[in-house]
Amino acid sequence: MHLREQIITILRDEVGPAAPLLLDRCCRKNLGKNPADLTVHDIHPLSESCYETVVTSLGQPAAEKLKASIQGLE
Amino acid sequence: MSECIHVPMDVGGPVLQIPIFYKLMASMLFVAVIPVALLGIVSAGDTESIISTIGLHNSIFVLTLITLAIVVMWSFFLARSITSPIENLSRVADSVSRGDLRASHIDVMTNDEIGDLAKSFNRMLNSYQILDNLAREDTD
């Protein structure tokens, strides 16, 4: 499975249908990349970016969980 | 039958998921067995002296009262365990439908179908909050 799909699967578990949009936003805004071009080296900064985006909406526990799940792909 | 009982592996370890169908069925069987069990206990013990003291009719009346008390208490706790999470879910759904997202997270307390529904509802709310947040960022 492509890295983008793996990350979307993780995000979907927590944020449902907003997962692709969240990934797209985090990739383009914070990494300056297309989600399809993600590599393993992008996982850590992406997890931080997702944390920053999610923590304001869902709170720290959910954001920490999401960050840890994404970093688990490394 | 076994396909209805899921054992999800969570971070905290395996959690036995018992569907409401089985909970209700077991409860009804339990309630049906109480009078029989009480009669069995009475017949097994040396109860002749009690029956001769308080009388047969009174003995039956006391057994009926005990059965009734157990059934009422059991029904109350069973009904409460099923309806309480649904009421909670309904309350949060109502406040969200009115646009109030402040206290919109549901604590999942049960590990049955209602617990699954609450998890799905939380995920839907998370999605709504994320989309709302992203839309606000776009506006800013």
Short mmCIF file of C-alpha atoms in Angstrom, two decimals:
data_model
loop_
_atom_site.label_atom_id
_atom_site.label_comp_id
_atom_site.label_asym_id
_atom_site.label_seq_id
_atom_site.Cartn_x
_atom_site.Cartn_y
_atom_site.Cartn_z
CA MET A 1 0.00 0.00 0.00
CA HIS A 2 1.23 3.49 -0.84
CA LEU A 3 2.35 5.66 2.07
CA ARG A 4 -0.42 8.16 1.40
CA GLU A 5 -3.05 5.43 1.68
CA GLN A 6 -1.50 4.11 4.88
CA ILE A 7 -1.58 7.56 6.47
CA ILE A 8 -5.16 8.13 5.32
CA THR A 9 -6.16 4.80 6.88
CA ILE A 10 -4.67 5.93 10.19
CA LEU A 11 -6.26 9.38 9.98
CA ARG A 12 -9.62 7.94 8.92
CA ASP A 13 -9.76 5.93 12.13
CA GLU A 14 -9.77 9.15 14.13
CA VAL A 15 -11.26 11.83 11.88
CA GLY A 16 -13.34 9.80 9.40
CA PRO A 17 -14.10 11.42 6.03
CA ALA A 18 -11.96 14.48 6.80
CA ALA A 19 -8.82 12.32 6.57
CA PRO A 20 -7.83 12.98 2.91
CA LEU A 21 -8.46 16.71 3.27
CA LEU A 22 -6.45 16.86 6.51
CA LEU A 23 -3.52 15.02 4.95
CA ASP A 24 -3.65 17.20 1.86
CA ARG A 25 -3.66 20.35 4.00
CA CYS A 26 -0.80 19.20 6.23
CA CYS A 27 1.32 18.12 3.27
CA ARG A 28 0.85 21.22 1.17
CA LYS A 29 0.90 23.79 3.97
CA ASN A 30 3.69 22.47 6.18
CA LEU A 31 5.76 20.23 3.91
CA GLY A 32 5.09 21.95 0.59
CA LYS A 33 4.51 18.59 -1.04
CA ASN A 34 1.83 16.66 -2.82
CA PRO A 35 0.53 13.78 -0.61
CA ALA A 36 1.26 11.35 -3.44
CA ASP A 37 4.97 12.25 -3.25
CA LEU A 38 5.38 11.48 0.45
CA THR A 39 8.39 9.45 1.52
CA VAL A 40 9.39 7.81 4.79
CA HIS A 41 11.52 10.88 5.62
CA ASP A 42 8.38 13.02 5.63
CA ILE A 43 6.61 10.98 8.29
CA HIS A 44 8.06 12.75 11.31
CA PRO A 45 7.40 16.34 10.13
CA LEU A 46 4.00 15.23 8.86
CA SER A 47 3.09 13.78 12.26
CA GLU A 48 4.05 17.09 13.89
CA SER A 49 2.01 18.99 11.32
CA CYS A 50 -1.03 16.77 11.88
CA TYR A 51 -0.61 17.22 15.63
CA GLU A 52 -0.63 21.00 15.30
CA THR A 53 -3.69 20.94 13.08
CA VAL A 54 -5.67 18.45 15.13
CA VAL A 55 -4.84 19.63 18.65
CA THR A 56 -6.89 22.81 18.33
CA SER A 57 -9.99 20.91 17.19
CA LEU A 58 -9.88 17.59 19.03
CA GLY A 59 -7.65 18.25 22.02
CA GLN A 60 -4.29 16.90 23.12
CA PRO A 61 -5.09 13.21 23.77
CA ALA A 62 -6.53 12.65 20.28
CA ALA A 63 -3.71 14.65 18.67
CA GLU A 64 -1.04 12.70 20.58
CA LYS A 65 -2.65 9.41 19.57
CA LEU A 66 -2.73 10.44 15.93
CA LYS A 67 0.88 11.63 16.03
CA ALA A 68 2.06 8.37 17.59
CA SER A 69 0.11 6.32 15.05
CA ILE A 70 1.65 8.20 12.12
CA GLN A 71 5.14 7.95 13.59
CA GLY A 72 4.58 4.21 13.89
CA LEU A 73 4.91 4.03 10.09
CA GLU A 74 8.58 5.02 10.26
CA MET B 1 -23.27 -17.49 16.95
CA SER B 2 -19.58 -16.89 17.58
CA GLU B 3 -19.41 -14.39 14.73
CA CYS B 4 -21.57 -12.02 16.80
CA ILE B 5 -19.03 -11.82 19.63
CA HIS B 6 -16.02 -9.73 18.67
CA VAL B 7 -12.88 -9.49 20.73
CA PRO B 8 -11.16 -6.31 19.52
CA MET B 9 -7.50 -5.93 20.45
CA ASP B 10 -7.14 -2.42 21.81
CA VAL B 11 -4.16 -0.67 23.33
CA GLY B 12 -5.34 -1.74 26.78
CA GLY B 13 -5.60 -5.43 25.79
CA PRO B 14 -8.42 -7.67 24.63
CA VAL B 15 -11.96 -6.52 25.42
CA LEU B 16 -14.83 -8.98 25.34
CA GLN B 17 -17.70 -7.49 23.37
CA ILE B 18 -21.09 -8.88 24.37
CA PRO B 19 -23.94 -7.83 22.06
CA ILE B 20 -27.10 -6.44 23.67
CA PHE B 21 -29.08 -9.36 22.19
CA TYR B 22 -27.16 -11.83 24.36
CA LYS B 23 -27.34 -9.59 27.43
CA LEU B 24 -31.13 -9.39 27.12
CA MET B 25 -31.48 -13.09 26.43
CA ALA B 26 -29.34 -14.02 29.43
CA SER B 27 -31.28 -11.59 31.62
CA MET B 28 -34.65 -13.03 30.60
CA LEU B 29 -33.41 -16.55 31.23
CA PHE B 30 -32.12 -15.44 34.62
CA VAL B 31 -35.48 -13.88 35.51
CA ALA B 32 -37.34 -17.01 34.37
CA VAL B 33 -35.08 -19.24 36.46
CA ILE B 34 -35.43 -17.25 39.74
CA PRO B 35 -38.78 -18.76 40.89
CA VAL B 36 -37.62 -22.26 39.99
CA ALA B 37 -34.33 -21.72 41.81
CA LEU B 38 -36.09 -20.38 44.90
CA LEU B 39 -38.49 -23.34 44.91
CA GLY B 40 -35.52 -25.66 44.56
CA ILE B 41 -33.75 -24.05 47.50
CA VAL B 42 -36.91 -24.28 49.61
CA SER B 43 -37.55 -27.91 48.70
CA ALA B 44 -33.90 -28.90 49.25
CA GLY B 45 -33.71 -27.37 52.72
CA ASP B 46 -35.47 -28.29 55.88
CA THR B 47 -38.35 -25.84 55.48
CA GLU B 48 -41.18 -27.81 57.03
CA SER B 49 -40.79 -25.99 60.32
CA ILE B 50 -40.89 -22.59 58.56
CA ILE B 51 -43.96 -23.55 56.54
CA SER B 52 -45.71 -24.90 59.63
CA THR B 53 -44.84 -21.71 61.51
CA ILE B 54 -45.91 -19.08 58.96
CA GLY B 55 -48.30 -21.23 56.90
CA LEU B 56 -48.22 -22.42 53.29
CA HIS B 57 -49.98 -19.38 51.87
CA ASN B 58 -47.63 -16.99 53.65
CA SER B 59 -44.62 -18.99 52.49
CA ILE B 60 -45.77 -18.70 48.89
CA PHE B 61 -46.45 -15.00 49.43
CA VAL B 62 -42.92 -14.45 50.82
CA LEU B 63 -41.36 -16.36 47.91
CA THR B 64 -43.40 -14.30 45.46
CA LEU B 65 -42.27 -11.07 47.14
CA ILE B 66 -38.60 -12.12 47.02
CA THR B 67 -38.94 -13.07 43.34
CA LEU B 68 -40.69 -9.81 42.55
CA ALA B 69 -38.03 -7.76 44.36
CA ILE B 70 -35.18 -9.47 42.49
CA VAL B 71 -36.94 -9.14 39.11
CA VAL B 72 -37.76 -5.45 39.66
CA MET B 73 -34.19 -4.61 40.69
CA TRP B 74 -32.67 -6.63 37.86
CA SER B 75 -35.03 -5.07 35.27
CA PHE B 76 -34.28 -1.58 36.56
CA PHE B 77 -30.50 -1.97 36.29
CA LEU B 78 -30.73 -3.71 32.91
CA ALA B 79 -33.05 -1.06 31.44
CA ARG B 80 -30.85 1.69 32.86
CA SER B 81 -27.66 0.16 31.45
CA ILE B 82 -29.23 0.11 27.97
CA THR B 83 -31.06 3.43 27.94
CA SER B 84 -28.52 5.59 29.75
CA PRO B 85 -25.87 5.58 26.95
CA ILE B 86 -28.61 6.09 24.35
CA GLU B 87 -29.91 9.13 26.26
CA ASN B 88 -26.37 10.49 26.43
CA LEU B 89 -25.90 9.95 22.70
CA SER B 90 -29.25 11.57 21.95
CA ARG B 91 -28.40 14.60 24.10
CA VAL B 92 -25.05 15.15 22.35
CA ALA B 93 -26.59 14.59 18.89
CA ASP B 94 -29.22 17.18 19.71
CA SER B 95 -26.69 19.79 20.84
CA VAL B 96 -24.49 19.14 17.77
CA SER B 97 -27.49 19.43 15.44
CA ARG B 98 -28.02 22.88 16.94
CA GLY B 99 -24.42 23.82 16.16
CA ASP B 100 -23.04 23.50 19.68
CA LEU B 101 -19.74 21.60 19.49
CA ARG B 102 -18.39 22.60 22.91
CA ALA B 103 -19.23 19.43 24.85
CA SER B 104 -19.74 17.16 21.92
CA HIS B 105 -17.51 14.23 22.83
CA ILE B 106 -19.18 11.07 24.08
CA ASP B 107 -17.38 8.91 26.60
CA VAL B 108 -17.63 5.32 25.41
CA MET B 109 -18.53 3.32 28.51
CA THR B 110 -20.09 0.19 27.04
CA ASN B 111 -18.49 -2.46 24.85
CA ASP B 112 -21.62 -3.43 22.91
CA GLU B 113 -23.47 -2.08 19.86
CA ILE B 114 -24.18 1.22 21.63
CA GLY B 115 -20.47 1.59 22.39
CA ASP B 116 -19.72 1.01 18.69
CA LEU B 117 -22.34 3.60 17.78
CA ALA B 118 -20.78 6.10 20.21
CA LYS B 119 -17.31 5.50 18.70
CA SER B 120 -18.66 6.06 15.18
CA PHE B 121 -20.49 9.16 16.35
CA ASN B 122 -17.29 10.52 17.93
CA ARG B 123 -15.42 9.91 14.67
CA MET B 124 -18.12 11.78 12.75
CA LEU B 125 -17.89 14.68 15.20
CA ASN B 126 -14.10 14.73 14.90
CA SER B 127 -14.47 14.92 11.14
CA TYR B 128 -16.95 17.76 11.46
CA GLN B 129 -14.66 19.66 13.82
CA ILE B 130 -11.62 19.20 11.57
CA LEU B 131 -13.54 20.32 8.48
CA ASP B 132 -14.90 23.28 10.41
CA ASN B 133 -11.40 24.21 11.57
CA LEU B 134 -9.92 23.91 8.07
CA ALA B 135 -12.75 26.03 6.65
CA ARG B 136 -12.05 28.72 9.28
CA GLU B 137 -8.35 28.69 8.35
CA ASP B 138 -9.30 29.15 4.71
CA THR B 139 -11.50 32.08 5.62
CA ASP B 140 -8.70 33.70 7.66
#
